[in-house]
Tab-separated table of C-alpha atoms in Angstrom:
chain	number	residue	atom	x	y	z
G	1	MET	CA	-11.796	-13.919	-92.019
G	2	ASN	CA	-9.363	-16.594	-93.060
G	3	LYS	CA	-7.942	-19.303	-90.894
G	4	ASN	CA	-4.657	-17.458	-90.395
G	5	SER	CA	-6.403	-14.388	-89.041
G	6	VAL	CA	-8.490	-16.565	-86.708
G	7	GLY	CA	-5.360	-18.342	-85.505
G	8	ILE	CA	-3.577	-15.068	-84.869
G	9	LEU	CA	-6.596	-13.677	-83.012
G	10	LEU	CA	-6.849	-16.780	-80.859
G	11	ALA	CA	-3.135	-16.601	-80.114
G	12	VAL	CA	-3.448	-12.950	-79.110
G	13	LEU	CA	-6.451	-13.750	-76.920
G	14	GLY	CA	-4.554	-16.630	-75.346
G	15	ILE	CA	-1.572	-14.449	-74.596
G	16	GLY	CA	-3.881	-11.769	-73.159
G	17	ALA	CA	-5.629	-14.334	-70.981
G	18	ALA	CA	-2.264	-15.588	-69.750
G	19	VAL	CA	-1.134	-12.077	-68.926
G	20	VAL	CA	-4.413	-11.302	-67.125
G	21	GLY	CA	-4.219	-14.599	-65.255
G	22	TYR	CA	-0.685	-13.829	-64.161
G	23	PHE	CA	-1.469	-10.373	-62.840
G	24	VAL	CA	-4.857	-11.258	-61.341
G	25	ILE	CA	-4.499	-14.813	-60.067
G	26	PHE	CA	-0.811	-15.545	-59.689
G	27	GLN	CA	0.007	-12.137	-58.255
G	28	ASN	CA	-2.872	-12.527	-55.769
G	29	PHE	CA	-1.445	-15.871	-54.685
G	30	THR	CA	1.974	-14.275	-54.346
G	31	ASP	CA	0.584	-11.534	-52.106
G	32	LYS	CA	-1.222	-14.082	-49.916
G	33	LYS	CA	1.959	-16.125	-49.718
G	34	ASP	CA	3.870	-13.082	-48.486
G	35	GLN	CA	1.145	-12.350	-45.908
G	36	LEU	CA	1.216	-15.940	-44.673
G	37	ALA	CA	5.009	-15.841	-44.473
G	38	THR	CA	4.827	-12.675	-42.349
G	39	ALA	CA	2.149	-14.204	-40.106
G	40	ASN	CA	4.165	-17.408	-39.740
G	41	ALA	CA	7.233	-15.417	-38.761
G	42	SER	CA	5.245	-13.586	-36.088
G	43	LEU	CA	3.765	-16.848	-34.827
G	44	GLN	CA	7.169	-18.469	-34.821
G	45	THR	CA	8.433	-15.647	-32.607
G	46	GLU	CA	5.593	-16.333	-30.180
G	47	VAL	CA	6.263	-20.077	-30.306
G	48	ASP	CA	9.940	-19.475	-29.545
G	49	HIS	CA	8.968	-17.218	-26.629
G	50	LEU	CA	6.531	-19.790	-25.214
G	51	GLN	CA	9.093	-22.548	-25.647
G	52	ASP	CA	11.638	-20.457	-23.762
G	53	LEU	CA	9.124	-20.003	-20.931
G	54	ALA	CA	8.435	-23.728	-20.876
G	55	ASP	CA	12.160	-24.511	-20.789
G	56	HIS	CA	12.620	-22.240	-17.747
G	57	LYS	CA	9.317	-23.124	-16.026
G	58	GLN	CA	10.897	-24.700	-12.948
G	59	GLU	CA	13.309	-21.806	-12.619
G	60	TYR	CA	10.421	-19.335	-12.632
G	61	LEU	CA	8.463	-21.422	-10.106
G	62	ASP	CA	11.458	-21.606	-7.775
G	63	GLU	CA	12.070	-17.866	-8.067
G	64	THR	CA	8.386	-17.127	-7.407
G	65	ALA	CA	8.444	-19.310	-4.290
G	66	ASN	CA	11.631	-17.588	-3.150
G	67	MET	CA	10.095	-14.130	-3.615
G	68	LYS	CA	6.939	-15.230	-1.769
G	69	ALA	CA	9.071	-16.453	1.156
G	70	GLN	CA	10.912	-13.117	1.223
G	71	ASP	CA	7.591	-11.239	1.233
G	72	ASP	CA	6.301	-13.361	4.123
G	73	GLU	CA	9.520	-12.766	6.045
G	74	ILE	CA	9.189	-8.995	5.617
G	75	ILE	CA	5.481	-8.934	6.497
G	76	ALA	CA	6.183	-10.948	9.664
G	77	GLN	CA	8.257	-8.019	10.977
G	78	PHE	CA	5.259	-5.661	11.055
G	79	PRO	CA	2.172	-5.790	13.296
G	80	VAL	CA	-1.194	-5.175	11.697
G	81	GLU	CA	-1.827	-2.102	13.868
G	82	VAL	CA	-0.120	0.049	16.497
G	83	ARG	CA	-2.535	1.429	19.093
G	84	THR	CA	-2.036	3.811	22.005
G	85	GLU	CA	-1.845	0.951	24.485
G	86	ASP	CA	0.931	-0.641	22.418
G	87	GLU	CA	2.991	2.555	22.575
G	88	ILE	CA	2.509	2.884	26.332
G	89	MET	CA	3.213	-0.772	27.097
G	90	TYR	CA	6.385	-0.748	24.979
G	91	LEU	CA	7.833	2.100	27.045
G	92	ARG	CA	6.623	0.491	30.269
G	93	ASN	CA	8.367	-2.765	29.347
G	94	SER	CA	11.463	-0.802	28.316
G	95	GLU	CA	11.561	0.808	31.771
G	96	ASN	CA	11.611	-2.612	33.400
G	97	ALA	CA	14.053	-4.126	30.894
G	98	PHE	CA	16.644	-1.345	30.687
G	99	GLY	CA	16.268	0.558	33.938
G	100	VAL	CA	15.141	3.865	32.435
G	101	TYR	CA	12.474	6.194	33.813
G	102	VAL	CA	9.981	7.754	31.389
G	103	SER	CA	8.396	10.920	32.744
G	104	ALA	CA	6.303	11.987	29.708
G	105	ILE	CA	5.065	10.518	26.424
G	106	SER	CA	3.916	12.219	23.223
G	107	MET	CA	1.939	10.047	20.778
G	108	PRO	CA	0.923	11.817	17.525
G	109	GLU	CA	-1.401	10.120	15.057
G	110	ALA	CA	-0.079	7.539	12.630
G	111	ASN	CA	0.457	8.473	8.984
G	112	VAL	CA	0.705	6.490	5.760
G	113	VAL	CA	4.176	6.048	4.303
G	114	GLU	CA	4.175	6.424	0.518
G	115	VAL	CA	6.042	3.518	-1.089
G	116	ALA	CA	7.046	3.679	-4.756
G	117	ARG	CA	5.446	0.904	-6.791
G	118	PRO	CA	7.001	-0.618	-9.923
G	119	GLU	CA	5.287	0.406	-13.141
G	120	PRO	CA	3.646	-2.562	-14.911
G	121	GLU	CA	4.854	-3.360	-18.401
G	122	VAL	CA	2.324	-2.545	-21.115
G	123	ALA	CA	2.275	-4.939	-24.061
G	124	GLU	CA	2.291	-3.265	-27.463
G	125	ALA	CA	-0.449	-4.030	-29.951
G	126	GLY	CA	0.363	-7.032	-32.105
G	127	ASP	CA	3.042	-8.409	-29.773
G	128	ASN	CA	3.129	-12.152	-29.223
G	129	GLY	CA	0.714	-12.673	-32.099
G	130	THR	CA	-2.336	-11.375	-30.240
G	131	GLU	CA	-5.546	-11.613	-32.175
G	132	GLU	CA	-8.102	-8.895	-32.658
G	133	ALA	CA	-11.137	-8.772	-30.408
G	134	ALA	CA	-13.508	-9.597	-33.259
G	135	GLU	CA	-13.027	-12.250	-35.932
G	136	ALA	CA	-15.115	-13.071	-38.981
G	137	THR	CA	-16.230	-16.656	-39.484
G	138	GLU	CA	-16.578	-18.381	-42.846
G	139	ASP	CA	-20.269	-17.442	-42.950
G	140	GLY	CA	-19.474	-13.792	-42.391
G	141	GLU	CA	-20.684	-13.792	-38.797
G	142	VAL	CA	-18.631	-11.624	-36.480
G	143	VAL	CA	-17.636	-13.319	-33.232
G	144	GLU	CA	-16.277	-11.162	-30.436
G	145	ASP	CA	-13.725	-12.540	-28.036
G	146	THR	CA	-15.173	-12.583	-24.526
G	147	ALA	CA	-12.743	-10.945	-22.130
G	148	GLU	CA	-11.922	-12.938	-19.051
G	149	GLU	CA	-13.381	-11.602	-15.843
G	150	ALA	CA	-10.853	-9.625	-13.867
G	151	ALA	CA	-9.559	-11.447	-10.819
G	152	PRO	CA	-10.665	-9.929	-7.498
G	153	ALA	CA	-8.221	-7.292	-6.343
G	154	ALA	CA	-5.965	-8.319	-3.494
G	155	PRO	CA	-6.345	-6.270	-0.291
G	156	GLN	CA	-4.243	-3.140	-0.479
G	157	ILE	CA	-1.243	-3.279	1.830
G	158	LEU	CA	-0.434	0.076	3.429
G	159	LEU	CA	2.567	0.954	5.572
G	160	TYR	CA	1.819	3.166	8.587
G	161	GLN	CA	4.337	5.113	10.668
G	162	THR	CA	3.434	5.838	14.293
G	163	PRO	CA	5.786	8.424	15.857
G	164	VAL	CA	6.515	8.359	19.609
G	165	SER	CA	8.455	10.875	21.716
G	166	CYS	CA	9.294	10.643	25.401
G	167	ASN	CA	11.216	12.395	28.170
G	168	LEU	CA	13.408	10.095	30.192
G	169	ASP	CA	16.070	9.715	32.866
G	170	THR	CA	18.632	7.037	32.135
G	171	SER	CA	22.208	5.920	32.410
G	172	TYR	CA	24.623	5.747	29.487
G	173	ALA	CA	24.609	1.941	29.381
G	174	SER	CA	20.804	1.750	29.614
G	175	ILE	CA	20.140	4.152	26.755
G	176	LYS	CA	22.575	2.252	24.524
G	177	ASP	CA	20.769	-1.017	25.265
G	178	MET	CA	17.381	0.594	24.599
G	179	ILE	CA	18.476	2.063	21.253
G	180	HIS	CA	19.929	-1.290	20.202
G	181	ALA	CA	16.620	-2.995	21.059
G	182	ILE	CA	14.679	-0.445	18.977
G	183	VAL	CA	16.719	-0.802	15.804
G	184	SER	CA	17.111	-4.604	16.038
G	185	ASP	CA	13.482	-5.521	16.749
G	186	VAL	CA	12.470	-8.041	14.052
G	187	ASP	CA	8.990	-8.772	15.413
G	188	ASN	CA	7.657	-5.204	15.593
G	189	LYS	CA	9.596	-2.986	13.183
G	190	LYS	CA	10.801	0.359	14.514
G	191	SER	CA	13.238	3.090	13.544
G	192	PHE	CA	15.233	5.399	15.796
G	193	GLU	CA	14.749	9.097	14.994
G	194	ASN	CA	16.381	11.447	17.501
G	195	LEU	CA	18.060	11.593	20.915
G	196	ALA	CA	18.973	14.628	23.051
G	197	LEU	CA	20.516	14.059	26.510
G	198	ASN	CA	22.094	16.229	29.179
G	199	PHE	CA	24.218	15.183	32.133
G	200	ASP	CA	22.649	15.898	35.529
G	201	SER	CA	25.497	16.827	37.868
G	202	GLN	CA	23.315	16.356	40.955
G	203	THR	CA	22.140	12.800	40.241
G	204	GLY	CA	24.842	11.662	37.820
G	205	ALA	CA	22.149	10.462	35.383
G	206	LEU	CA	21.313	11.488	31.820
G	207	THR	CA	18.077	13.381	31.231
G	208	GLY	CA	16.534	14.397	27.947
G	209	SER	CA	14.214	13.295	25.160
G	210	MET	CA	14.087	10.532	22.587
G	211	SER	CA	11.914	9.964	19.525
G	212	TYR	CA	11.370	6.851	17.424
G	213	SER	CA	8.752	5.409	15.080
G	214	MET	CA	6.743	2.207	15.204
G	215	TYR	CA	5.503	0.693	11.935
G	216	SER	CA	2.531	-1.455	10.937
G	217	LEU	CA	1.139	-3.056	7.775
G	218	THR	CA	-2.567	-3.177	7.020
G	219	GLY	CA	-4.149	-5.409	4.387
G	220	THR	CA	-2.352	-8.600	5.437
G	221	ASP	CA	-3.931	-11.776	6.824
G	222	LYS	CA	-2.548	-11.081	10.307
G	223	SER	CA	-4.843	-10.210	13.237
G	224	TYR	CA	-4.313	-7.598	15.909
G	225	VAL	CA	-2.978	-8.974	19.188
G	226	GLU	CA	-3.827	-6.928	22.261
G	227	PRO	CA	-0.920	-6.230	24.619
G	228	SER	CA	-0.871	-7.840	28.040
G	229	VAL	CA	-1.299	-5.320	30.870
G	230	PRO	CA	0.008	-6.809	34.150
G	231	GLY	CA	-2.049	-6.128	37.268
G	232	VAL	CA	-5.258	-5.311	35.393
G	233	ALA	CA	-7.977	-7.947	35.576
G	234	ILE	CA	-9.864	-8.575	32.345
G	235	GLY	CA	-13.480	-9.755	32.555
G	236	THR	CA	-15.522	-11.043	35.505
G	237	ASN	CA	-17.295	-14.282	36.392
G	238	ASP	CA	-20.299	-12.417	37.824
G	239	ILE	CA	-21.092	-9.395	35.658
G	240	PHE	CA	-24.015	-8.223	37.883
G	241	ASN	CA	-22.246	-9.033	41.174
G	242	THR	CA	-25.164	-11.253	42.193
G	243	THR	CA	-23.114	-13.382	44.599
G	244	GLN	CA	-21.915	-10.483	46.699
G	245	ARG	CA	-25.330	-8.854	46.661
G	246	SER	CA	-26.967	-12.113	47.787
G	247	ILE	CA	-24.535	-12.350	50.691
G	248	GLU	CA	-25.246	-8.754	51.670
G	249	LEU	CA	-29.037	-9.251	51.462
G	250	ALA	CA	-28.829	-12.428	53.590
G	251	ALA	CA	-26.737	-10.574	56.182
G	252	GLN	CA	-29.265	-7.731	56.230
G	253	LYS	CA	-32.150	-10.179	56.736
G	254	GLN	CA	-30.235	-11.971	59.492
G	255	ALA	CA	-29.503	-8.669	61.238
G	256	ALA	CA	-33.142	-7.587	60.927
G	257	ALA	CA	-34.336	-10.912	62.382
G	258	ALA	CA	-31.859	-10.632	65.251
G	259	ALA	CA	-33.016	-7.074	65.958
G	260	ALA	CA	-36.664	-8.141	65.927
G	261	ALA	CA	-35.922	-10.994	68.328
G	262	ALA	CA	-34.050	-8.632	70.637
G	263	ASN	CA	-36.941	-6.165	70.619
G	264	ALA	CA	-39.422	-8.942	71.383
G	265	ALA	CA	-37.300	-10.163	74.274
G	266	ALA	CA	-37.009	-6.626	75.644
G	267	GLU	CA	-40.781	-6.101	75.512
G	268	ALA	CA	-41.345	-9.434	77.283
G	269	ASN	CA	-38.999	-8.453	80.075
G	270	GLU	CA	-40.744	-5.111	80.483
G	271	GLY	CA	-44.137	-6.878	80.721
G	272	GLN	CA	-42.951	-8.980	83.682
């Protein structure tokens, strides 16, 4: 093989090596470059989103505090529980406050009010540049991301409705004042349901029935407050009544001693 043939062969081999290098090495670099560009674009989107959150941080904090204050204001309008004694004492206090007479009360059991909850937003896979749960290290070892422990669930807040119905005798002005007090109560939330009254031609009063609902919220940090019942003593300083019993026993002993002394005196007189 002459030198020209060798030169041509080497040139062909060089061109072939260049072509192979282009398709194998350069094209591989091009593909990786495109992948990195796509990843950078996704990361840049996440960076822009995080920067936007950082720019509005104080606004979000203020809005969160405002929403928390609104929640506290709403929760403050509901007691933690409505018991039978609360229903009775409310009508008893209403009699004294508005001059109505309640002749009968119906108190069905409380029931849970279903409240629609907002659906949480579900993040799509790959959004915000989230990484996969497992990643390969340079040595080939697979490292799994440890999921953060779920925060303890907050106590479930449930809204209860306690219906109350009553028969009453009232005047027109009194029933208006009572209804206004029911619908405007901001400390113990209530709702007015129904009213049916008839005019009594003999007494000039209104007689009929009324129904309303009392509401309560469970799962809050509030505690139940027992109603005050006037005229009913609560507790005693001497649970076994030892003081009174001691007085009675001393009186019995004194009476027995007096009787014995009288008998002895009578026997002495008879002996003389």
